[in-house]
Amino acid sequence: MAAATAGAASLPVLAAAGEEDRDPDRKTFRCEAPVAAKVDVLVCGGGPAGCAAALYAARAGAKTLLLENLPFLGGVWTAVGVSHLMEGHRHGGLNAEIHQRLPVHQVFGRNIYVIEEMKSLLDRMMAEAGVVTQFHTRAVAVARDGARLSGVVTASKAGLEFIEANVVVDATGDGDVAAAAGCEYEMGRDFDGRTQPVTLFGTIGGYRGEPAKGAPLVEILAKGGWRASYPPVTLFPQPGQPGVFQLMATQFYGVDGTDPRQLSRAEIEGREEIHKCVEIFKQYGGDDWKDAFLIGTGPAIGVRETRRIRGRYYLTWEDLDRGARFDDGITEIGSGSNIHPVDNPYEERPQGLPAPPKFRVRPYQIPYRCLLAAGVDNLLTAGRCISGDCYALGSYRLTGNVVRTGEAAGLAAAMAVQQRVAPPEVDGKALVARLYELRAESPPVG
């Protein structure tokens, strides 16, 4: 990574993301920030999609910097506490590498891993690929000149700094960089904007029983006069750590995952609920629970849905229903649409709400164009913030699938740098061919 330059660069910078960003007449502000680094590819966000993007960009020869606000990588895999690989077994590439290098155990038909082992593995993989990882850093604004970003302004303990980049990959999950750049986006259902609920996990120790979910746990809570906000309460084990389990028992509805005030309230309520659940399990759960205790609650709440950035193609439920295929299809996905109830199941559903469309998911492809942010030539998206409707999101947001979008975004960014073109000028067919070669897979036929 290049050393910081002396003095500060005076930059015209677009304001950070917010509702006002929908206003085309919004004003820019000017800031002075030292140039901390100059890179080929800057990846913002170190979750599954961001890790994949950084790895594939670096492996393709690009000088790559990965920014993460937390002190470790993994996002939903680690910080949230979702300790199972969703849809990863279907794919090659990074998904297959993780399955090969990380001890994985089958529980409830899911591939369960130990969270601390995932953190360490991701650190090692970045180092092996030559990715520079910087924690404790958030992208807060961008410098834009017409249809191009010259870089990103970051905030950290070092203050405001500027990172110059030829190509930027927004893997923040929430589309923070793209929103700051003025890209169009959508959130939630088209008729009311409501998004899927958020979830806080807890880690418990001292439990002597087997992995459990649903009725047995709900019945114990009912004995104590408590009803979890997440009806199918689930215990996911941490293999090799006797008595240690991830507890999924909370869901909070109507929370805007881009609003820090709403997230803070949900996290406070989540910690209170998890404490209550563990107390009741201990009191009413019998011998299996008598020595149970709460180790901790997740350092980050799990957010399933926020901004979906408009790209150069918009994937819809009709595409999933027909099993859409594209010349620039960067991955094939066969998973259904996993949409958690948007409306609280314990409350009466408001009258007059439109019914969701009836469709089934046939194996479909995501085109590279969904990753190309409309209106900004050197900005790619990866993960759940790519271009699509809320029903398509329910399928492609699963971690094994977002990894695939990250791989494509990272490789496309590196190819654009090497070819000295903007990402929209990268040939989609050539990208797909090289992508499947790096994944050690055969491209889908048909």
Tab-separated table of C-alpha atoms in Angstrom:
chain	number	residue	atom	x	y	z
A	1	MET	CA	0.000	0.000	0.000
A	2	ALA	CA	1.384	3.406	-0.885
A	3	ALA	CA	2.513	5.687	1.902
A	4	ALA	CA	0.349	8.669	2.725
A	5	THR	CA	1.302	11.785	0.792
A	6	ALA	CA	2.391	14.917	2.574
A	7	GLY	CA	-0.337	17.436	3.247
A	8	ALA	CA	-3.930	16.949	2.244
A	9	ALA	CA	-5.866	16.610	-0.966
A	10	SER	CA	-8.729	19.051	-1.400
A	11	LEU	CA	-11.569	16.986	-2.791
A	12	PRO	CA	-15.061	17.697	-4.064
A	13	VAL	CA	-16.918	14.993	-2.203
A	14	LEU	CA	-20.511	13.877	-2.377
A	15	ALA	CA	-22.333	13.773	0.928
A	16	ALA	CA	-22.673	10.455	2.690
A	17	ALA	CA	-25.723	8.306	2.010
A	18	GLY	CA	-29.157	9.267	3.300
A	19	GLU	CA	-32.678	9.997	2.173
A	20	GLU	CA	-31.575	13.335	0.766
A	21	ASP	CA	-29.477	11.420	-1.753
A	22	ARG	CA	-32.619	10.782	-3.751
A	23	ASP	CA	-32.679	14.534	-4.521
A	24	PRO	CA	-30.836	15.184	-7.814
A	25	ASP	CA	-30.173	18.779	-6.701
A	26	ARG	CA	-28.286	17.800	-3.575
A	27	LYS	CA	-25.086	19.704	-2.975
A	28	THR	CA	-21.558	18.456	-2.580
A	29	PHE	CA	-19.224	19.441	0.201
A	30	ARG	CA	-15.492	19.908	0.064
A	31	CYS	CA	-13.159	18.209	2.486
A	32	GLU	CA	-9.431	18.041	2.982
A	33	ALA	CA	-8.076	14.577	3.639
A	34	PRO	CA	-4.639	13.020	3.311
A	35	VAL	CA	-4.268	10.507	0.513
A	36	ALA	CA	-3.628	7.335	2.501
A	37	ALA	CA	-3.296	4.907	-0.411
A	38	LYS	CA	-3.471	4.511	-4.177
A	39	VAL	CA	-4.703	1.122	-5.362
A	40	ASP	CA	-6.026	-0.637	-8.421
A	41	VAL	CA	-9.072	-2.078	-6.671
A	42	LEU	CA	-10.678	-0.873	-3.452
A	43	VAL	CA	-13.180	-3.261	-1.865
A	44	CYS	CA	-15.426	-1.725	0.789
A	45	GLY	CA	-16.864	-4.312	3.177
A	46	GLY	CA	-15.281	-7.535	4.415
A	47	GLY	CA	-18.264	-9.877	4.508
A	48	PRO	CA	-18.599	-12.966	2.266
A	49	ALA	CA	-18.990	-10.918	-0.929
A	50	GLY	CA	-16.194	-8.492	-0.051
A	51	CYS	CA	-13.765	-11.260	0.878
A	52	ALA	CA	-14.464	-12.998	-2.427
A	53	ALA	CA	-14.060	-9.758	-4.380
A	54	ALA	CA	-10.733	-8.917	-2.736
A	55	LEU	CA	-9.355	-12.429	-3.257
A	56	TYR	CA	-10.294	-12.635	-6.922
A	57	ALA	CA	-9.028	-9.128	-7.676
A	58	ALA	CA	-5.687	-9.819	-5.999
A	59	ARG	CA	-5.296	-13.263	-7.506
A	60	ALA	CA	-5.805	-11.689	-10.925
A	61	GLY	CA	-2.875	-9.374	-10.282
A	62	ALA	CA	-4.565	-6.188	-9.059
A	63	LYS	CA	-3.189	-4.173	-6.149
A	64	THR	CA	-6.103	-4.586	-3.764
A	65	LEU	CA	-7.150	-2.951	-0.507
A	66	LEU	CA	-10.002	-4.366	1.590
A	67	LEU	CA	-11.735	-2.108	4.134
A	68	GLU	CA	-13.804	-3.413	7.037
A	69	ASN	CA	-15.431	-1.470	9.860
A	70	LEU	CA	-15.169	-4.357	12.339
A	71	PRO	CA	-11.872	-5.759	13.704
A	72	PHE	CA	-12.238	-9.013	11.738
A	73	LEU	CA	-13.550	-10.318	8.436
A	74	GLY	CA	-16.567	-12.455	7.669
A	75	GLY	CA	-19.594	-10.252	8.292
A	76	VAL	CA	-22.623	-12.502	8.546
A	77	TRP	CA	-20.311	-15.547	8.771
A	78	THR	CA	-18.616	-14.254	11.923
A	79	ALA	CA	-19.889	-10.990	13.429
A	80	VAL	CA	-23.567	-11.880	13.132
A	81	GLY	CA	-23.121	-15.462	14.312
A	82	VAL	CA	-24.630	-17.331	11.356
A	83	SER	CA	-22.228	-20.242	11.720
A	84	HIS	CA	-23.364	-22.263	8.721
A	85	LEU	CA	-22.515	-22.036	5.032
A	86	MET	CA	-25.717	-21.418	3.095
A	87	GLU	CA	-25.741	-22.769	-0.463
A	88	GLY	CA	-21.944	-22.958	-0.494
A	89	HIS	CA	-21.868	-26.699	-1.163
A	90	ARG	CA	-23.452	-26.103	-4.569
A	91	HIS	CA	-20.521	-24.097	-5.869
A	92	GLY	CA	-16.810	-24.238	-6.632
A	93	GLY	CA	-14.479	-21.285	-6.250
A	94	LEU	CA	-14.130	-19.705	-2.808
A	95	ASN	CA	-17.101	-21.689	-1.485
A	96	ALA	CA	-15.326	-24.947	-2.272
A	97	GLU	CA	-12.028	-23.656	-0.866
A	98	ILE	CA	-13.688	-22.835	2.452
A	99	HIS	CA	-15.325	-26.248	2.602
A	100	GLN	CA	-11.938	-27.856	1.979
A	101	ARG	CA	-9.937	-25.755	4.442
A	102	LEU	CA	-12.437	-25.340	7.261
A	103	PRO	CA	-13.734	-28.252	9.338
A	104	VAL	CA	-17.440	-28.445	8.541
A	105	HIS	CA	-20.077	-30.580	10.298
A	106	GLN	CA	-23.568	-31.506	9.152
A	107	VAL	CA	-26.338	-30.379	11.530
A	108	PHE	CA	-29.988	-29.920	10.466
A	109	GLY	CA	-28.763	-30.531	6.914
A	110	ARG	CA	-26.504	-27.476	7.145
A	111	ASN	CA	-22.733	-27.130	7.024
A	112	ILE	CA	-21.766	-25.847	10.475
A	113	TYR	CA	-18.324	-24.391	11.261
A	114	VAL	CA	-16.579	-22.740	14.230
A	115	ILE	CA	-16.705	-18.955	14.002
A	116	GLU	CA	-13.198	-18.323	15.346
A	117	GLU	CA	-11.779	-20.755	12.807
A	118	MET	CA	-13.535	-18.855	10.017
A	119	LYS	CA	-11.996	-15.568	11.174
A	120	SER	CA	-8.500	-17.036	11.120
A	121	LEU	CA	-8.992	-18.723	7.753
A	122	LEU	CA	-10.109	-15.499	6.096
A	123	ASP	CA	-7.093	-13.644	7.502
A	124	ARG	CA	-4.778	-16.306	6.105
A	125	MET	CA	-6.428	-16.319	2.694
A	126	MET	CA	-6.092	-12.544	2.342
A	127	ALA	CA	-2.417	-12.700	3.302
A	128	GLU	CA	-1.774	-15.538	0.839
A	129	ALA	CA	-3.351	-13.559	-2.000
A	130	GLY	CA	-1.542	-10.325	-1.171
A	131	VAL	CA	-4.680	-8.424	-0.163
A	132	VAL	CA	-4.015	-5.527	2.210
A	133	THR	CA	-6.737	-5.621	4.876
A	134	GLN	CA	-7.563	-2.543	6.943
A	135	PHE	CA	-9.965	-2.886	9.874
A	136	HIS	CA	-11.684	-0.198	11.952
A	137	THR	CA	-12.386	1.782	8.783
A	138	ARG	CA	-15.651	2.825	7.175
A	139	ALA	CA	-16.259	4.376	3.762
A	140	VAL	CA	-18.246	7.545	4.454
A	141	ALA	CA	-18.208	9.529	1.209
A	142	VAL	CA	-16.898	9.478	-2.340
A	143	ALA	CA	-15.180	11.859	-4.733
A	144	ARG	CA	-16.988	11.786	-8.050
A	145	ASP	CA	-16.094	13.453	-11.316
A	146	GLY	CA	-18.918	12.968	-13.772
A	147	ALA	CA	-19.467	9.245	-14.290
A	148	ARG	CA	-16.306	8.229	-12.475
A	149	LEU	CA	-15.176	7.920	-8.863
A	150	SER	CA	-11.623	9.020	-8.129
A	151	GLY	CA	-11.800	7.353	-4.747
A	152	VAL	CA	-13.420	7.033	-1.352
A	153	VAL	CA	-13.216	9.063	1.842
A	154	THR	CA	-12.840	6.885	4.927
A	155	ALA	CA	-13.331	7.553	8.627
A	156	SER	CA	-11.298	5.820	11.312
A	157	LYS	CA	-9.187	6.561	14.385
A	158	ALA	CA	-6.850	8.291	11.936
A	159	GLY	CA	-9.631	10.735	11.033
A	160	LEU	CA	-10.762	11.354	7.469
A	161	GLU	CA	-8.494	9.863	4.819
A	162	PHE	CA	-8.771	9.496	1.070
A	163	ILE	CA	-8.060	6.342	-0.906
A	164	GLU	CA	-7.544	6.683	-4.636
A	165	ALA	CA	-8.729	3.703	-6.653
A	166	ASN	CA	-9.119	2.840	-10.306
A	167	VAL	CA	-12.136	0.641	-9.525
A	168	VAL	CA	-14.283	0.518	-6.382
A	169	VAL	CA	-16.313	-2.508	-5.302
A	170	ASP	CA	-19.220	-1.793	-2.955
A	171	ALA	CA	-19.582	-4.929	-0.834
A	172	THR	CA	-20.983	-3.116	2.201
A	173	GLY	CA	-24.225	-5.088	2.026
A	174	ASP	CA	-26.156	-1.848	2.391
A	175	GLY	CA	-24.845	-0.221	-0.777
A	176	ASP	CA	-23.294	2.598	1.262
A	177	VAL	CA	-20.716	3.617	-1.331
A	178	ALA	CA	-23.150	3.507	-4.240
A	179	ALA	CA	-25.735	5.526	-2.323
A	180	ALA	CA	-23.094	8.101	-1.413
A	181	ALA	CA	-22.210	8.296	-5.107
A	182	GLY	CA	-25.805	9.197	-5.944
A	183	CYS	CA	-26.789	5.883	-7.504
A	184	GLU	CA	-30.466	5.014	-7.692
A	185	TYR	CA	-31.617	2.374	-5.252
A	186	GLU	CA	-34.697	0.682	-3.842
A	187	MET	CA	-35.502	-0.705	-0.431
A	188	GLY	CA	-38.060	-3.292	0.610
A	189	ARG	CA	-41.438	-4.013	-0.916
A	190	ASP	CA	-42.373	-1.776	-3.804
A	191	PHE	CA	-45.663	-0.703	-2.220
A	192	ASP	CA	-44.499	0.233	1.303
A	193	GLY	CA	-40.703	-0.120	1.483
A	194	ARG	CA	-40.786	-2.552	4.401
A	195	THR	CA	-37.815	-4.898	4.556
A	196	GLN	CA	-37.170	-8.324	6.003
A	197	PRO	CA	-36.569	-8.417	9.783
A	198	VAL	CA	-33.200	-8.127	11.508
A	199	THR	CA	-31.827	-10.733	13.931
A	200	LEU	CA	-29.381	-10.684	16.839
A	201	PHE	CA	-27.687	-13.970	17.809
A	202	GLY	CA	-26.383	-15.057	21.196
A	203	THR	CA	-23.653	-17.515	22.190
A	204	ILE	CA	-24.355	-19.839	25.106
A	205	GLY	CA	-22.219	-22.276	27.063
A	206	GLY	CA	-22.876	-25.083	29.519
A	207	TYR	CA	-25.758	-26.631	27.575
A	208	ARG	CA	-25.636	-30.434	27.776
A	209	GLY	CA	-28.227	-31.361	25.190
A	210	GLU	CA	-28.235	-31.893	21.451
A	211	PRO	CA	-28.766	-29.282	18.732
A	212	ALA	CA	-32.430	-28.294	18.787
A	213	LYS	CA	-34.899	-26.119	16.958
A	214	GLY	CA	-38.537	-25.182	17.038
A	215	ALA	CA	-41.142	-26.842	19.276
A	216	PRO	CA	-38.904	-28.272	22.073
A	217	LEU	CA	-37.336	-24.865	22.702
A	218	VAL	CA	-40.574	-22.932	22.235
A	219	GLU	CA	-42.253	-25.171	24.819
A	220	ILE	CA	-39.575	-24.457	27.427
A	221	LEU	CA	-39.942	-20.718	26.871
A	222	ALA	CA	-43.731	-21.028	27.153
A	223	LYS	CA	-43.334	-22.617	30.610
A	224	GLY	CA	-41.629	-19.427	31.691
A	225	GLY	CA	-44.328	-17.267	30.136
A	226	TRP	CA	-42.115	-16.076	27.297
A	227	ARG	CA	-42.513	-16.048	23.534
A	228	ALA	CA	-39.428	-15.487	21.395
A	229	SER	CA	-39.731	-12.902	18.637
A	230	TYR	CA	-38.280	-15.517	16.234
A	231	PRO	CA	-40.812	-18.394	16.348
A	232	PRO	CA	-38.537	-21.298	15.182
A	233	VAL	CA	-35.937	-20.805	17.941
A	234	THR	CA	-32.753	-22.665	16.949
A	235	LEU	CA	-29.504	-23.842	18.587
A	236	PHE	CA	-26.542	-24.246	16.231
A	237	PRO	CA	-23.522	-26.024	17.793
A	238	GLN	CA	-19.916	-24.900	17.647
A	239	PRO	CA	-18.169	-28.185	16.752
A	240	GLY	CA	-15.294	-29.101	19.047
A	241	GLN	CA	-16.544	-26.734	21.747
A	242	PRO	CA	-18.709	-28.890	24.069
A	243	GLY	CA	-21.745	-27.063	25.347
A	244	VAL	CA	-21.235	-24.002	23.133
A	245	PHE	CA	-24.096	-23.086	20.802
A	246	GLN	CA	-25.299	-20.151	18.718
A	247	LEU	CA	-28.825	-19.182	19.790
A	248	MET	CA	-31.138	-17.719	17.160
A	249	ALA	CA	-34.226	-16.447	18.972
A	250	THR	CA	-34.865	-12.839	17.907
A	251	GLN	CA	-36.399	-11.055	14.943
A	252	PHE	CA	-37.346	-7.398	14.788
A	253	TYR	CA	-39.736	-6.079	12.168
A	254	GLY	CA	-39.985	-2.743	10.405
A	255	VAL	CA	-36.337	-1.877	11.114
A	256	ASP	CA	-34.479	0.243	8.553
A	257	GLY	CA	-31.034	-1.341	8.454
A	258	THR	CA	-29.504	1.913	7.199
A	259	ASP	CA	-30.720	3.902	10.222
A	260	PRO	CA	-28.259	3.681	13.168
A	261	ARG	CA	-30.937	4.751	15.630
A	262	GLN	CA	-33.289	1.943	14.632
A	263	LEU	CA	-30.434	-0.576	14.614
A	264	SER	CA	-29.358	0.535	18.080
A	265	ARG	CA	-32.854	0.042	19.468
A	266	ALA	CA	-33.089	-3.413	17.895
A	267	GLU	CA	-29.716	-4.432	19.347
A	268	ILE	CA	-30.717	-3.273	22.832
A	269	GLU	CA	-33.999	-5.176	22.601
A	270	GLY	CA	-32.180	-8.182	21.166
A	271	ARG	CA	-29.730	-8.403	24.058
A	272	GLU	CA	-32.602	-8.147	26.522
A	273	GLU	CA	-34.518	-10.928	24.758
A	274	ILE	CA	-31.520	-13.241	24.581
A	275	HIS	CA	-30.800	-12.759	28.293
A	276	LYS	CA	-34.450	-13.552	29.024
A	277	CYS	CA	-34.409	-16.705	26.886
A	278	VAL	CA	-31.278	-18.062	28.596
A	279	GLU	CA	-32.736	-17.374	32.062
A	280	ILE	CA	-35.900	-19.296	31.196
A	281	PHE	CA	-34.018	-22.167	29.545
A	282	LYS	CA	-31.898	-22.482	32.667
A	283	GLN	CA	-34.887	-22.402	34.998
A	284	TYR	CA	-37.346	-24.564	33.078
A	285	GLY	CA	-35.213	-26.624	30.683
A	286	GLY	CA	-34.279	-29.475	33.035
A	287	ASP	CA	-30.868	-31.128	33.437
A	288	ASP	CA	-29.651	-30.211	29.950
A	289	TRP	CA	-29.947	-26.517	30.797
A	290	LYS	CA	-29.172	-26.285	34.510
A	291	ASP	CA	-25.548	-25.189	33.973
A	292	ALA	CA	-26.191	-23.032	30.906
A	293	PHE	CA	-24.952	-19.458	30.733
A	294	LEU	CA	-24.757	-16.636	28.208
A	295	ILE	CA	-21.262	-16.190	26.804
A	296	GLY	CA	-22.161	-13.144	24.741
A	297	THR	CA	-24.438	-11.546	22.192
A	298	GLY	CA	-23.436	-10.838	18.619
A	299	PRO	CA	-21.175	-7.855	18.020
A	300	ALA	CA	-23.399	-7.012	15.056
A	301	ILE	CA	-27.072	-7.492	14.352
A	302	GLY	CA	-27.912	-9.492	11.229
A	303	VAL	CA	-29.522	-7.396	8.488
A	304	ARG	CA	-31.159	-9.277	5.618
A	305	GLU	CA	-32.251	-6.463	3.350
A	306	THR	CA	-31.536	-2.789	2.764
A	307	ARG	CA	-30.583	-0.905	-0.407
A	308	ARG	CA	-30.655	-2.642	-3.768
A	309	ILE	CA	-28.558	-0.560	-6.136
A	310	ARG	CA	-29.897	-0.069	-9.651
A	311	GLY	CA	-27.563	-1.693	-12.135
A	312	ARG	CA	-27.494	-2.073	-15.882
A	313	TYR	CA	-29.802	-5.048	-15.553
A	314	TYR	CA	-32.589	-5.465	-12.996
A	315	LEU	CA	-33.180	-9.077	-11.934
A	316	THR	CA	-36.824	-9.865	-11.125
A	317	TRP	CA	-38.963	-12.678	-9.827
A	318	GLU	CA	-40.024	-13.297	-13.432
A	319	ASP	CA	-36.368	-14.078	-14.241
A	320	LEU	CA	-36.277	-16.614	-11.417
A	321	ASP	CA	-39.587	-18.125	-12.490
A	322	ARG	CA	-38.431	-18.656	-16.083
A	323	GLY	CA	-34.908	-19.741	-15.165
A	324	ALA	CA	-33.317	-16.826	-16.989
A	325	ARG	CA	-29.970	-17.329	-18.688
A	326	PHE	CA	-27.592	-14.676	-19.971
A	327	ASP	CA	-24.467	-14.438	-22.133
A	328	ASP	CA	-22.814	-12.663	-19.193
A	329	GLY	CA	-24.227	-14.975	-16.517
A	330	ILE	CA	-21.615	-14.907	-13.741
A	331	THR	CA	-23.219	-17.693	-11.720
A	332	GLU	CA	-26.060	-20.175	-11.802
A	333	ILE	CA	-28.272	-20.285	-8.712
A	334	GLY	CA	-30.738	-22.996	-7.790
A	335	SER	CA	-31.775	-21.908	-4.288
A	336	GLY	CA	-35.322	-20.798	-3.612
A	337	SER	CA	-36.349	-17.334	-2.440
A	338	ASN	CA	-35.714	-17.273	1.319
A	339	ILE	CA	-37.843	-14.325	2.413
A	340	HIS	CA	-38.441	-13.999	6.145
A	341	PRO	CA	-41.891	-12.575	6.980
A	342	VAL	CA	-41.848	-8.816	6.507
A	343	ASP	CA	-44.887	-8.419	8.772
A	344	ASN	CA	-44.739	-9.539	12.401
A	345	PRO	CA	-46.360	-13.013	12.533
A	346	TYR	CA	-47.650	-12.286	16.060
A	347	GLU	CA	-49.616	-9.287	14.819
A	348	GLU	CA	-52.636	-9.184	12.548
A	349	ARG	CA	-51.591	-8.527	8.969
A	350	PRO	CA	-52.849	-5.133	7.780
A	351	GLN	CA	-55.843	-5.313	5.487
A	352	GLY	CA	-55.527	-4.570	1.801
A	353	LEU	CA	-51.862	-5.438	1.324
A	354	PRO	CA	-51.077	-6.802	-2.147
A	355	ALA	CA	-50.308	-10.509	-2.272
A	356	PRO	CA	-46.751	-11.418	-3.266
A	357	PRO	CA	-46.371	-12.868	-6.758
A	358	LYS	CA	-46.659	-16.609	-7.148
A	359	PHE	CA	-43.506	-18.031	-8.687
A	360	ARG	CA	-41.082	-20.864	-8.319
A	361	VAL	CA	-37.339	-20.582	-8.651
A	362	ARG	CA	-35.877	-22.536	-11.551
A	363	PRO	CA	-32.074	-22.580	-11.863
A	364	TYR	CA	-31.273	-19.077	-13.091
A	365	GLN	CA	-28.246	-16.894	-13.747
A	366	ILE	CA	-27.205	-13.475	-12.496
A	367	PRO	CA	-25.854	-11.336	-15.348
A	368	TYR	CA	-22.669	-9.341	-14.864
A	369	ARG	CA	-24.721	-6.231	-15.649
A	370	CYS	CA	-26.475	-6.529	-12.265
A	371	LEU	CA	-23.111	-5.699	-10.681
A	372	LEU	CA	-22.515	-2.563	-12.772
A	373	ALA	CA	-23.854	0.452	-10.908
A	374	ALA	CA	-25.932	2.538	-13.304
A	375	GLY	CA	-24.446	5.975	-13.836
A	376	VAL	CA	-21.010	5.348	-12.305
A	377	ASP	CA	-18.596	3.653	-14.670
A	378	ASN	CA	-15.934	2.392	-12.242
A	379	LEU	CA	-18.215	1.240	-9.417
A	380	LEU	CA	-19.202	-2.415	-9.040
A	381	THR	CA	-21.563	-3.882	-6.453
A	382	ALA	CA	-21.330	-7.315	-4.846
A	383	GLY	CA	-23.525	-9.162	-2.385
A	384	ARG	CA	-27.103	-8.458	-1.430
A	385	CYS	CA	-26.979	-4.847	-2.700
A	386	ILE	CA	-26.782	-5.833	-6.395
A	387	SER	CA	-29.553	-4.893	-8.805
A	388	GLY	CA	-32.791	-6.827	-8.393
A	389	ASP	CA	-36.253	-6.782	-6.870
A	390	CYS	CA	-37.043	-7.849	-3.311
A	391	TYR	CA	-38.102	-11.349	-4.410
A	392	ALA	CA	-34.925	-12.038	-6.371
A	393	LEU	CA	-32.969	-10.736	-3.370
A	394	GLY	CA	-34.524	-13.490	-1.266
A	395	SER	CA	-32.582	-16.005	-3.360
A	396	TYR	CA	-29.295	-14.340	-4.224
A	397	ARG	CA	-28.708	-12.941	-0.706
A	398	LEU	CA	-27.724	-16.368	0.698
A	399	THR	CA	-24.034	-16.380	1.566
A	400	GLY	CA	-22.929	-19.030	-0.914
A	401	ASN	CA	-24.547	-16.968	-3.663
A	402	VAL	CA	-23.208	-13.564	-2.631
A	403	VAL	CA	-19.714	-15.077	-2.691
A	404	ARG	CA	-20.243	-15.712	-6.409
A	405	THR	CA	-21.132	-12.079	-7.055
A	406	GLY	CA	-18.014	-11.030	-5.138
A	407	GLU	CA	-15.785	-13.302	-7.212
A	408	ALA	CA	-17.194	-11.779	-10.397
A	409	ALA	CA	-16.900	-8.185	-9.178
A	410	GLY	CA	-13.293	-8.659	-8.051
A	411	LEU	CA	-12.184	-10.348	-11.262
A	412	ALA	CA	-14.015	-7.821	-13.444
A	413	ALA	CA	-12.366	-4.971	-11.537
A	414	ALA	CA	-8.909	-6.480	-12.088
A	415	MET	CA	-9.602	-7.103	-15.784
A	416	ALA	CA	-10.769	-3.507	-16.222
A	417	VAL	CA	-7.554	-2.203	-14.646
A	418	GLN	CA	-5.365	-4.468	-16.769
A	419	GLN	CA	-7.212	-3.615	-19.974
A	420	ARG	CA	-7.342	0.095	-19.060
A	421	VAL	CA	-11.073	0.243	-19.616
A	422	ALA	CA	-14.077	0.906	-17.396
A	423	PRO	CA	-15.857	-2.168	-15.968
A	424	PRO	CA	-18.849	-1.795	-18.367
A	425	GLU	CA	-16.380	-2.235	-21.239
A	426	VAL	CA	-15.130	-5.588	-19.947
A	427	ASP	CA	-16.443	-8.273	-22.261
A	428	GLY	CA	-19.055	-10.254	-20.347
A	429	LYS	CA	-18.393	-13.530	-22.153
A	430	ALA	CA	-14.644	-13.252	-21.582
A	431	LEU	CA	-15.263	-12.486	-17.905
A	432	VAL	CA	-17.486	-15.539	-17.511
A	433	ALA	CA	-14.960	-17.820	-19.221
A	434	ARG	CA	-12.109	-16.651	-17.000
A	435	LEU	CA	-14.286	-16.704	-13.909
A	436	TYR	CA	-15.241	-20.345	-14.327
A	437	GLU	CA	-11.631	-21.209	-15.070
A	438	LEU	CA	-10.534	-19.667	-11.751
A	439	ARG	CA	-13.356	-21.474	-9.958
A	440	ALA	CA	-12.231	-24.774	-11.494
A	441	GLU	CA	-15.767	-25.305	-12.780
A	442	SER	CA	-17.372	-25.967	-16.125
A	443	PRO	CA	-19.706	-23.152	-17.245
A	444	PRO	CA	-23.397	-24.054	-17.217
A	445	VAL	CA	-24.661	-25.472	-20.471
A	446	GLY	CA	-27.678	-24.052	-22.264
